[in-house]
PDB file of C-alpha atoms in Angstrom:
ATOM      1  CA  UNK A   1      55.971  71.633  87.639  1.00  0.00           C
ATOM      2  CA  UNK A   2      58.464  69.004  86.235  1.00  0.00           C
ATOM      3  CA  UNK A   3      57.579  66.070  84.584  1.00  0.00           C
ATOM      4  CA  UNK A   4      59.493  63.173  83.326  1.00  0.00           C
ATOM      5  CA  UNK A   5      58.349  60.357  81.130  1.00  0.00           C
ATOM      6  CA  UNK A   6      61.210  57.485  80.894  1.00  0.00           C
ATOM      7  CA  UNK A   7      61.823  54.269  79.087  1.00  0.00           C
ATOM      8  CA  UNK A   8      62.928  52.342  76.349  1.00  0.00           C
ATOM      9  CA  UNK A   9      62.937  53.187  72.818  1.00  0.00           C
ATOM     10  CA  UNK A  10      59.452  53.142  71.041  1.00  0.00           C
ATOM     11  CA  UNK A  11      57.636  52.729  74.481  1.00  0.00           C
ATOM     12  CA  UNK A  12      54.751  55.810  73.951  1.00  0.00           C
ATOM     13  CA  UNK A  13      56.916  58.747  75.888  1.00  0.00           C
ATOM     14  CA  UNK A  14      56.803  60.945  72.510  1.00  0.00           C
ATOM     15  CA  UNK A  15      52.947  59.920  71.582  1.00  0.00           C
ATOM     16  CA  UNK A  16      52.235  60.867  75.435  1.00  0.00           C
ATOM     17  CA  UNK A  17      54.234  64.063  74.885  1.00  0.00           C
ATOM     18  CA  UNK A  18      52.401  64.873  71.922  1.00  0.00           C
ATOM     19  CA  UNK A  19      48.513  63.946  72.979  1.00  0.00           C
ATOM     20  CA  UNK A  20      49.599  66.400  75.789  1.00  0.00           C
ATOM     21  CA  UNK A  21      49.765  69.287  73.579  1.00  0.00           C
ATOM     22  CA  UNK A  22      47.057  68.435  71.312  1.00  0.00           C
ATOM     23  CA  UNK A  23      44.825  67.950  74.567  1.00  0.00           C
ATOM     24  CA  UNK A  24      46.112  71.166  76.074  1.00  0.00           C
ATOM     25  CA  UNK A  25      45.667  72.863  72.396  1.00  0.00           C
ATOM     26  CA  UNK A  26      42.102  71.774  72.256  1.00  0.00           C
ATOM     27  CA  UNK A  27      41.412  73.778  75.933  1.00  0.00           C
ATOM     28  CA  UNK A  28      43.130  76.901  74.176  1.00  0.00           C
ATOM     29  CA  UNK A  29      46.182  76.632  75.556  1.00  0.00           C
ATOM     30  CA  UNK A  30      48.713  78.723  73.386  1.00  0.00           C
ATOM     31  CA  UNK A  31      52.690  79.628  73.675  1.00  0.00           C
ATOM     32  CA  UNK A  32      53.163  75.519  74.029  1.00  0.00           C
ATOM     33  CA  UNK A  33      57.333  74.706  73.281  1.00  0.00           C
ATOM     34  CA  UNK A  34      59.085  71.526  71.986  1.00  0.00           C
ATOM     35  CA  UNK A  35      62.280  72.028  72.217  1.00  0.00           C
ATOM     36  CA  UNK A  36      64.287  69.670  69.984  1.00  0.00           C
ATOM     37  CA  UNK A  37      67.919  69.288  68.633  1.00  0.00           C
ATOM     38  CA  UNK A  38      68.428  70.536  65.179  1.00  0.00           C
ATOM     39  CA  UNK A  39      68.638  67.620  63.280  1.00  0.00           C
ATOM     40  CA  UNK A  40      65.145  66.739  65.061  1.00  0.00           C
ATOM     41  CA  UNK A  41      63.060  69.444  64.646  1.00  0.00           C
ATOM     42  CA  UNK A  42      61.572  68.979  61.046  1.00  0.00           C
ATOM     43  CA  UNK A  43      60.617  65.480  61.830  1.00  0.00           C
ATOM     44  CA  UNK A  44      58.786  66.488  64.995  1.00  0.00           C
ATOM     45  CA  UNK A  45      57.069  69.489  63.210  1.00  0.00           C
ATOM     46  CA  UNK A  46      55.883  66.782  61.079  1.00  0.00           C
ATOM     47  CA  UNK A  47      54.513  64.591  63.968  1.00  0.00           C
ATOM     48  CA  UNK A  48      52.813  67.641  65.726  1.00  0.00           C
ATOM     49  CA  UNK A  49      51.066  68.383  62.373  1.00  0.00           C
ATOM     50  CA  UNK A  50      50.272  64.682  62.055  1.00  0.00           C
ATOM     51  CA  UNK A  51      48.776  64.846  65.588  1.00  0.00           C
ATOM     52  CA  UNK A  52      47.308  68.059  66.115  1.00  0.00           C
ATOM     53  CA  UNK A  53      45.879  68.835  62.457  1.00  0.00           C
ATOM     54  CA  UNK A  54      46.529  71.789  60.657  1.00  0.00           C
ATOM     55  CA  UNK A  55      45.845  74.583  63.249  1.00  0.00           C
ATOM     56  CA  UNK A  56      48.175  73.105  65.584  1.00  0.00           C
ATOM     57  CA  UNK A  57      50.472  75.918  64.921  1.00  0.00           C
ATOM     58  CA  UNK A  58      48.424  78.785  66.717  1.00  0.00           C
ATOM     59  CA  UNK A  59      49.092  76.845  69.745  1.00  0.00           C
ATOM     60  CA  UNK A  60      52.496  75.032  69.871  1.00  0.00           C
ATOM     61  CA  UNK A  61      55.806  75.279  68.160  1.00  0.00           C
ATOM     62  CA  UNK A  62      59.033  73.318  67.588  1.00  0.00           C
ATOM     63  CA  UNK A  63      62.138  74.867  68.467  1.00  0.00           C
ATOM     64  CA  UNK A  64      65.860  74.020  68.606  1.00  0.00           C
ATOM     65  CA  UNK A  65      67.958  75.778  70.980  1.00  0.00           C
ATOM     66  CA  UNK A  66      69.020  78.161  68.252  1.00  0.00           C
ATOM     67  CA  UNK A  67      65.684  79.251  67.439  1.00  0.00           C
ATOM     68  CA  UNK A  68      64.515  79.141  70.971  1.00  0.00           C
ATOM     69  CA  UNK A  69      67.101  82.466  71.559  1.00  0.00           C
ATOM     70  CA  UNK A  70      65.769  83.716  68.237  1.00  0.00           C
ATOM     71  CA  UNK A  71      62.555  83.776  69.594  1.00  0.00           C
ATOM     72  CA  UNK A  72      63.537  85.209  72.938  1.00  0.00           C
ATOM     73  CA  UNK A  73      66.175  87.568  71.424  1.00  0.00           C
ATOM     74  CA  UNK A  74      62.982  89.026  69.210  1.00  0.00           C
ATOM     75  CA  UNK A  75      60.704  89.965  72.370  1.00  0.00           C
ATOM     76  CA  UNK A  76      63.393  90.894  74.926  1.00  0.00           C
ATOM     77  CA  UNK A  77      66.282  92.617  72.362  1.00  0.00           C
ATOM     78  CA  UNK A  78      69.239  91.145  70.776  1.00  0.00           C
ATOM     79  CA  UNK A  79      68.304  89.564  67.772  1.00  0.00           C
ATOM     80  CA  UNK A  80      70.002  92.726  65.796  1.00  0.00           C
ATOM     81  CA  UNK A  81      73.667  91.930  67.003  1.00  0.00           C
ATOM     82  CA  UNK A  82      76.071  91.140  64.439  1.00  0.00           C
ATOM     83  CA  UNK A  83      77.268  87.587  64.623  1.00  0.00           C
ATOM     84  CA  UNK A  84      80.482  86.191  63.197  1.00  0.00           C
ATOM     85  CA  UNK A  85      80.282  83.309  60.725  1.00  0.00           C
ATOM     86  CA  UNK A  86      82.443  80.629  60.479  1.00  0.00           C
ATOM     87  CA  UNK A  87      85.033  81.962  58.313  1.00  0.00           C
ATOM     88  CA  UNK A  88      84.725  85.489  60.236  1.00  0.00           C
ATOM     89  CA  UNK A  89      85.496  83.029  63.497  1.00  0.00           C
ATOM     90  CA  UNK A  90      88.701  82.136  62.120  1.00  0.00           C
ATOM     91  CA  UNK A  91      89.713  85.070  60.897  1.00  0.00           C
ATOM     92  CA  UNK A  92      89.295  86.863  64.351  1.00  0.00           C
ATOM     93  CA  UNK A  93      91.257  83.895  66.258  1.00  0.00           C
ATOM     94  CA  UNK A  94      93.744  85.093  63.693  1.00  0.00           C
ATOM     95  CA  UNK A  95      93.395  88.078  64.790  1.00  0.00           C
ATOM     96  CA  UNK A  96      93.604  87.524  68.905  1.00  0.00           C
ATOM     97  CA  UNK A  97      96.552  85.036  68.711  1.00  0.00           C
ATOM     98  CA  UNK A  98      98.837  88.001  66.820  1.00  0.00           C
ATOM     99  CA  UNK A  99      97.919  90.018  69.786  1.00  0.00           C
ATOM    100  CA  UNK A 100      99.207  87.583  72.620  1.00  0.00           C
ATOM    101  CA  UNK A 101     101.895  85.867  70.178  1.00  0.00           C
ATOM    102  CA  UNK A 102     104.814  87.772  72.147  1.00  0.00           C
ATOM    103  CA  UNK A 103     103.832  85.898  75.360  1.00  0.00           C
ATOM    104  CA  UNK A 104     103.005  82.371  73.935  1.00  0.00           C
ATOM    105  CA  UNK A 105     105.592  79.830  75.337  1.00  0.00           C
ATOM    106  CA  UNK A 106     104.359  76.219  73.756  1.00  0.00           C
ATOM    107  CA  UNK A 107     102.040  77.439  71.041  1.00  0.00           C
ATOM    108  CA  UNK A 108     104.222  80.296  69.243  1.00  0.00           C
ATOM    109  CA  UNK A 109     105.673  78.212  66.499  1.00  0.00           C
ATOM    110  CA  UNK A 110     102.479  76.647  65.670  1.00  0.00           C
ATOM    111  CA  UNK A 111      99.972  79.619  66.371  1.00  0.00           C
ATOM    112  CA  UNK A 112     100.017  80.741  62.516  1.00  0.00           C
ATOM    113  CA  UNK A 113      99.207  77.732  60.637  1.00  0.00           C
ATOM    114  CA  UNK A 114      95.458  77.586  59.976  1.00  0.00           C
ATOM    115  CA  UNK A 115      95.082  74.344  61.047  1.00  0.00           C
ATOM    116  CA  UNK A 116      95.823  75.261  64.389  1.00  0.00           C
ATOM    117  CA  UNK A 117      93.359  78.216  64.427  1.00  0.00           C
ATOM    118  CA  UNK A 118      90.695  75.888  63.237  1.00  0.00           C
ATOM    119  CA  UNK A 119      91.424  73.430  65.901  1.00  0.00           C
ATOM    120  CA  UNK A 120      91.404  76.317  68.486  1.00  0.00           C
ATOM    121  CA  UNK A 121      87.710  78.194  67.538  1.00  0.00           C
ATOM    122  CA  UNK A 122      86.602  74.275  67.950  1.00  0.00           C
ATOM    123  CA  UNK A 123      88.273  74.403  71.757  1.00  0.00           C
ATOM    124  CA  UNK A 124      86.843  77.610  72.007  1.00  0.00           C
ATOM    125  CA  UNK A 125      83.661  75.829  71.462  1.00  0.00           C
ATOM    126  CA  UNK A 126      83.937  73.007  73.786  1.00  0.00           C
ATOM    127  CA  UNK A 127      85.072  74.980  76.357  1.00  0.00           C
ATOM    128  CA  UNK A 128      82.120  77.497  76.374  1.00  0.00           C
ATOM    129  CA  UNK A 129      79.315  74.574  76.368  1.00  0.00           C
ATOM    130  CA  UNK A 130      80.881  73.336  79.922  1.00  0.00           C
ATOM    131  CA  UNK A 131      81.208  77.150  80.854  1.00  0.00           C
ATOM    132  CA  UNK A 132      84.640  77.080  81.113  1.00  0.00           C
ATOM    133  CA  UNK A 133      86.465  80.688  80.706  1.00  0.00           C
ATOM    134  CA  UNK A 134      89.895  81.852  80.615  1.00  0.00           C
ATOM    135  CA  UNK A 135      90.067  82.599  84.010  1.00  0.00           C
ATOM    136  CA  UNK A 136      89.177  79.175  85.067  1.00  0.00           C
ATOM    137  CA  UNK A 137      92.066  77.991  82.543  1.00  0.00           C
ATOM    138  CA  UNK A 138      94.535  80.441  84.224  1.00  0.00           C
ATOM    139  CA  UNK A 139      93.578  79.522  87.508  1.00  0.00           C
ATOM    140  CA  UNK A 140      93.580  75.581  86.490  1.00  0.00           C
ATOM    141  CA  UNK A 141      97.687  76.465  85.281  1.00  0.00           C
ATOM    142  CA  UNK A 142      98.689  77.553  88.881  1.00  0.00           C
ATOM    143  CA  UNK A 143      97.435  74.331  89.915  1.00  0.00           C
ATOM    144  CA  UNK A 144      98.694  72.425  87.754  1.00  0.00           C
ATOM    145  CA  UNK A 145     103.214  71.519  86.730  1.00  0.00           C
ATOM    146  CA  UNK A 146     105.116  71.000  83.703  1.00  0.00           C
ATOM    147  CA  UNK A 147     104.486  71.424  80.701  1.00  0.00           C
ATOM    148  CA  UNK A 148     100.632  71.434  81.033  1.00  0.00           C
ATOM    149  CA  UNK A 149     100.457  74.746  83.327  1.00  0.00           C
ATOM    150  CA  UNK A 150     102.073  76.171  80.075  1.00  0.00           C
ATOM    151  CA  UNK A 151      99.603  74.634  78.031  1.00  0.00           C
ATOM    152  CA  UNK A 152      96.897  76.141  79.591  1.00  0.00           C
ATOM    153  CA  UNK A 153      97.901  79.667  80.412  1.00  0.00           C
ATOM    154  CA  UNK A 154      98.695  79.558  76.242  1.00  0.00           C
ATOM    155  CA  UNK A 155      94.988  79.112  76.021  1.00  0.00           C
ATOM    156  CA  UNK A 156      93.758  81.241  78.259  1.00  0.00           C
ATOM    157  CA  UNK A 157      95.722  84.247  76.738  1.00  0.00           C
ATOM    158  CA  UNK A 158      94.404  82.658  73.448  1.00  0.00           C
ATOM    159  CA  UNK A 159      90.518  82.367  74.354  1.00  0.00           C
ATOM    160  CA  UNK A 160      90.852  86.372  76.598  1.00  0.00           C
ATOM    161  CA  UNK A 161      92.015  87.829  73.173  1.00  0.00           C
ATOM    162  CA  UNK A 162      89.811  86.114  70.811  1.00  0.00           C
ATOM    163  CA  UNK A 163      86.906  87.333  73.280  1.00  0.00           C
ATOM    164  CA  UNK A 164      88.293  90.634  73.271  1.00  0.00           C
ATOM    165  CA  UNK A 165      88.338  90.558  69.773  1.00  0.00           C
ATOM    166  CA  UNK A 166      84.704  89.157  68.959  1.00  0.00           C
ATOM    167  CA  UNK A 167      83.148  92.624  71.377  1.00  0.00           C
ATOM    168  CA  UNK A 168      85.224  94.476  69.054  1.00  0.00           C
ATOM    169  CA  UNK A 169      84.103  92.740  65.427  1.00  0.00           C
ATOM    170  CA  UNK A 170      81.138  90.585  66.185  1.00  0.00           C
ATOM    171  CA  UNK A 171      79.903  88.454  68.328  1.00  0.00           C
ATOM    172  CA  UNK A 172      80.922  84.626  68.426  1.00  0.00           C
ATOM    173  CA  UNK A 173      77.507  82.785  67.721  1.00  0.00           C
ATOM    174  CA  UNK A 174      78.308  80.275  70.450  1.00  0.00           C
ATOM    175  CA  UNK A 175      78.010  82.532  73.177  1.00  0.00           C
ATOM    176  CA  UNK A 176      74.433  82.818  72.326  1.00  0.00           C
ATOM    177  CA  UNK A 177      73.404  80.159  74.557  1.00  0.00           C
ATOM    178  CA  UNK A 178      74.943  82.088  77.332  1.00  0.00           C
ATOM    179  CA  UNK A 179      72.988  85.465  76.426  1.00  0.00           C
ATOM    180  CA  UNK A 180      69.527  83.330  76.145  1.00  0.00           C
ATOM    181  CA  UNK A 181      70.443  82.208  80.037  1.00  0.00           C
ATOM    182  CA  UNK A 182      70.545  86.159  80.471  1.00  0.00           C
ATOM    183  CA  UNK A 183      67.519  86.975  78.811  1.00  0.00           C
ATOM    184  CA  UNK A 184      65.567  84.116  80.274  1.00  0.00           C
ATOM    185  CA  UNK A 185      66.480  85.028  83.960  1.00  0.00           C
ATOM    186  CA  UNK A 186      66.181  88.716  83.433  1.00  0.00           C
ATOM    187  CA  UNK A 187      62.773  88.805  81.651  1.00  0.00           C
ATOM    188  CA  UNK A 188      59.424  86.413  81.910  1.00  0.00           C
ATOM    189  CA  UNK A 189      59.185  85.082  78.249  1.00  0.00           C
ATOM    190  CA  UNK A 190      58.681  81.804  79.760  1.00  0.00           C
ATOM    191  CA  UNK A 191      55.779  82.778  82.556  1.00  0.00           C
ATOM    192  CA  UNK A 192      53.178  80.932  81.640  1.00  0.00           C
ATOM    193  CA  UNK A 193      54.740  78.977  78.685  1.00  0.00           C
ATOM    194  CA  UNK A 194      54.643  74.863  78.952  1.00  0.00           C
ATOM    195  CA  UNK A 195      57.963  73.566  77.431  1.00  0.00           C
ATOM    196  CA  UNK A 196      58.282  70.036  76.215  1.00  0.00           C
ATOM    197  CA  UNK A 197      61.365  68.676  75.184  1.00  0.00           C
ATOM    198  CA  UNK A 198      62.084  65.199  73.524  1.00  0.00           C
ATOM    199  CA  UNK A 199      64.437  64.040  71.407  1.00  0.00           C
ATOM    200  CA  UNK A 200      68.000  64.393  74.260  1.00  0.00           C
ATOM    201  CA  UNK A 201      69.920  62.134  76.132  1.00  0.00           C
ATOM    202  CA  UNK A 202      72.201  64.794  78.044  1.00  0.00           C
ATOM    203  CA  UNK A 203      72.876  68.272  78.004  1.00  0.00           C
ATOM    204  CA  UNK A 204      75.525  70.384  78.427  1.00  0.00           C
ATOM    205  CA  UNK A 205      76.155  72.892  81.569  1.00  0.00           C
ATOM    206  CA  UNK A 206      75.183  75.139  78.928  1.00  0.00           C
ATOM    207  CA  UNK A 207      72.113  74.036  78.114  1.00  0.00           C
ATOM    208  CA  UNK A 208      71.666  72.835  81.671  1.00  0.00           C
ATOM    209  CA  UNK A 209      71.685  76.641  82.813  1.00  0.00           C
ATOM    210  CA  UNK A 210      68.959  77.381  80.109  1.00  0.00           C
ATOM    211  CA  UNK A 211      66.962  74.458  81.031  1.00  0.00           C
ATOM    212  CA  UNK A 212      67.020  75.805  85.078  1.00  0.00           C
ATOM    213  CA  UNK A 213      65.721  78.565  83.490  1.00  0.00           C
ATOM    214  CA  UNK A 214      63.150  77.448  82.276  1.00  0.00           C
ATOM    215  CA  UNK A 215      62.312  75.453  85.183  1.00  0.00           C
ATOM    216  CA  UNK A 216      62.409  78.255  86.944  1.00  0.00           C
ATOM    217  CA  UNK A 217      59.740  80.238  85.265  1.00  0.00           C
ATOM    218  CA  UNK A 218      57.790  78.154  82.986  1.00  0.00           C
ATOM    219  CA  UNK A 219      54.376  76.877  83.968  1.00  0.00           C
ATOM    220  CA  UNK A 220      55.278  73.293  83.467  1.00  0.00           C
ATOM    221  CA  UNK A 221      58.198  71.637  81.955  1.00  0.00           C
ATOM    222  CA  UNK A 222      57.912  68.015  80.717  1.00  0.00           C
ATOM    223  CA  UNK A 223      61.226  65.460  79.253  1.00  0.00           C
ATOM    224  CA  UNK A 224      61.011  62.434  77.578  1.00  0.00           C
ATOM    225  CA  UNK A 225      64.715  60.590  78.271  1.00  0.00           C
ATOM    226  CA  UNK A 226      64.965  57.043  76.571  1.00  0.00           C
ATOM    227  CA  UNK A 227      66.090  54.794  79.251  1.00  0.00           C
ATOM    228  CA  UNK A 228      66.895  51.115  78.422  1.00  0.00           C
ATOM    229  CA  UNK A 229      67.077  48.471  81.472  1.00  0.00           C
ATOM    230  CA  UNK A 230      70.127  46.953  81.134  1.00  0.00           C
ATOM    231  CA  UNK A 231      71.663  50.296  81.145  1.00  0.00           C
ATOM    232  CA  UNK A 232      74.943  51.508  80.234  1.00  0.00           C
ATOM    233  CA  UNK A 233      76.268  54.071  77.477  1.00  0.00           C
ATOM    234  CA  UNK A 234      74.368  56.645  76.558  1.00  0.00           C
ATOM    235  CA  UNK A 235      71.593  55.619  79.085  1.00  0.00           C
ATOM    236  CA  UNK A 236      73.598  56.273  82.184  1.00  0.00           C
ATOM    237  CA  UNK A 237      73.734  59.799  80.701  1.00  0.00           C
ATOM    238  CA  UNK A 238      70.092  59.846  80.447  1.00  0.00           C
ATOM    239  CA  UNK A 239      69.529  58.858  84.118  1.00  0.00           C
ATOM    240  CA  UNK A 240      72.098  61.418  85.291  1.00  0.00           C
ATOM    241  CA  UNK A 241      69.652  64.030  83.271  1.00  0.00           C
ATOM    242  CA  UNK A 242      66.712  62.877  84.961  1.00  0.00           C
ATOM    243  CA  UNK A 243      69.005  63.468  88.332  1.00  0.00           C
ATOM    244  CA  UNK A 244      69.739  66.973  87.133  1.00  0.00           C
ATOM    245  CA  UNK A 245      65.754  67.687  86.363  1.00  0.00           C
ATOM    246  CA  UNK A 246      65.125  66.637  90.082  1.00  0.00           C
ATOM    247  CA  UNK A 247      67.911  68.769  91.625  1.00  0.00           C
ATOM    248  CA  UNK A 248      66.835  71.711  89.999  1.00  0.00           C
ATOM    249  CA  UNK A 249      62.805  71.017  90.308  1.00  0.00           C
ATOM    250  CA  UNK A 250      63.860  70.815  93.907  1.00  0.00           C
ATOM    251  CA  UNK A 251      66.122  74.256  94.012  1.00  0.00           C
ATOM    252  CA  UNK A 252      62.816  76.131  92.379  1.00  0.00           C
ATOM    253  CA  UNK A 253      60.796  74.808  94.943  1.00  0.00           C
ATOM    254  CA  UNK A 254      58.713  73.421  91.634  1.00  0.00           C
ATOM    255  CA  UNK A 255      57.077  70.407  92.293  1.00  0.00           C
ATOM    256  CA  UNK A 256      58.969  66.728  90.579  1.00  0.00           C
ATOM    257  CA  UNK A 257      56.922  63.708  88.757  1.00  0.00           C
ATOM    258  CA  UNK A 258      58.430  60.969  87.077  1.00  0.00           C
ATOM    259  CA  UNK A 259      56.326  58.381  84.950  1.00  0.00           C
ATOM    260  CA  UNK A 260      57.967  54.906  83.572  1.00  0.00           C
ATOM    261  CA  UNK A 261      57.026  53.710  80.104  1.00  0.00           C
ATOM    262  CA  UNK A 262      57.725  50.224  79.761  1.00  0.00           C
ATOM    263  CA  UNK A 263      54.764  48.442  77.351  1.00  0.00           C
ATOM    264  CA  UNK A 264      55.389  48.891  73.863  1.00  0.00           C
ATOM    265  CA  UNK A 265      52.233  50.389  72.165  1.00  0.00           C
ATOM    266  CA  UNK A 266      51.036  49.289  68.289  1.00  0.00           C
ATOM    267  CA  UNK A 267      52.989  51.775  66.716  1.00  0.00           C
ATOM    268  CA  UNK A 268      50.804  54.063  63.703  1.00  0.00           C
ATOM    269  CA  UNK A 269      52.029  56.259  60.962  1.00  0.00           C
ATOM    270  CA  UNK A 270      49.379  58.571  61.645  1.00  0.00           C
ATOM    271  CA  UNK A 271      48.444  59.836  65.093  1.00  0.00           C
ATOM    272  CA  UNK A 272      45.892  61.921  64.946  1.00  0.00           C
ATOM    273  CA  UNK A 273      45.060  62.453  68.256  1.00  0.00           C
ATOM    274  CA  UNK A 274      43.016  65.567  68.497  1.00  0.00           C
ATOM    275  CA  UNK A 275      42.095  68.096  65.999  1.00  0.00           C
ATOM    276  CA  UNK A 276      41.945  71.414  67.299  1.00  0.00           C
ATOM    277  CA  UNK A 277      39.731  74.031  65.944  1.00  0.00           C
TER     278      UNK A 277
END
């Protein structure tokens, strides 16, 4: 099941997300998920406490993405592989463009100043959120003329050697996201799991692919998106999210429920809505 609470800032979709786990907690529901952003997660581990009391944690957990795989890489295999760090990142871009600098046509002057290899492990980045690979890059350069087709074949001979590189030396830590998809389809970590995440206002296909995931499998899934009225911005991406949830409750066959938020409750620094034994 997919639920959505939506509305305006400070509207009760959090509290309601919160006195949802704190009620299921207190019928002995464990293996409960919020899944946050970084920057977000000690601040909600502080409102669960504040909500749920100080045995809240046998039952529910706040996670980022990052430590969501952690978790999954721990019960399903993984968590062992040696990952690059930032500087080792660099280093094997370094690496990959020597390999392919022979056949570089607009980047070969350039290639060797570390600026540019900084710039292109950030690309690299970018490029794997929206899935993008290589391939599509090469394939994107027959399409396209000029001096852009040359552009982009650079890069994809660029982005195939630095992949080759990191299976040889380590594995680039942003195609974790990708190997969590993997583990997530392939095993059934999330059976019976309720996930609750708060705290977005889009995600990318990345993420998006994780989230189906979890859609897929979990035993309920429930979003808070902030949605003002008027619209616009960041909101619009908020509303296509809620789309997204739909279309891929609707794909699983998993039933869709929305709920609007729209009175502003008496705010309180202290919740306390259940305390679980």
């Amino acid at each position: 099941m997919v639920t959505v609470f939506y509305g305006p800032a400070g509207s009760g979709k959090s509290r309601k997300l919160l006195e949802t786990v704190v009620n299921q907690a207190a019928h002995g529901v464990t293996g409960q998920v919020i899944l946050v952003p970084e920057l977000k997660s000690h601040e909600m581990e502080r409102e669960l406490c504040a909500a749920g009391g100080d045995t809240i944690s046998r039952y529910a957990e706040v996670l980022s993405f990052s430590r969501l795989a952690s978790r999954v890489f721990a019960l399903t295999g993984g968590l062992s592989e040696p990952a690059l760090d930032d500087a080792g990142r660099v280093l094997a871009m370094a690496r990959a463009v020597d390999t392919v600098r022979a056949q570089l046509r607009h980047y070969s002057a350039v290639i060797a100043q570390p600026e540019y290899l900084t710039a292109f492990v950030s690309l690299s980045d970018e490029l794997k959120s929206y899935c993008v690979t290589p391939q599509a890059l090469h394939d994107a350069a027959g399409l396209a003329g000029g001096s852009l087709a040359v552009k982009l074949e650079d890069l994809s001979l660029i982005l195939s050697a630095y992949a080759a590189v990191c299976g040889q030396v380590g594995a680039d830590p942003r195609d974790q996201m990708e190997r969590l998809r993997e583990r997530l389809e392939d095993s059934d970590w999330a059976a019976d799991r309720h996930i609750y995440i708060d705290c977005f206002s889009f995600f990318t296909l990345q993420e998006q692919n994780i989230l189906e995931q979890l859609i897929r499998r979990a035993a309920s899934v429930t979003l808070c998106l902030t949605i003002e009225p008027e619209g616009g911005g960041v909101f619009d991406a908020a509303r296509q999210t809620m789309q997204v949830c739909k279309r891929l409750a609707q794909r699983h066959g998993q039933p869709y429920h929305s709920r609007a938020f729209v009175d502003l409750p008496r705010r309180s620094d202290n919740l306390n809505l259940v305390q679980t034994a």
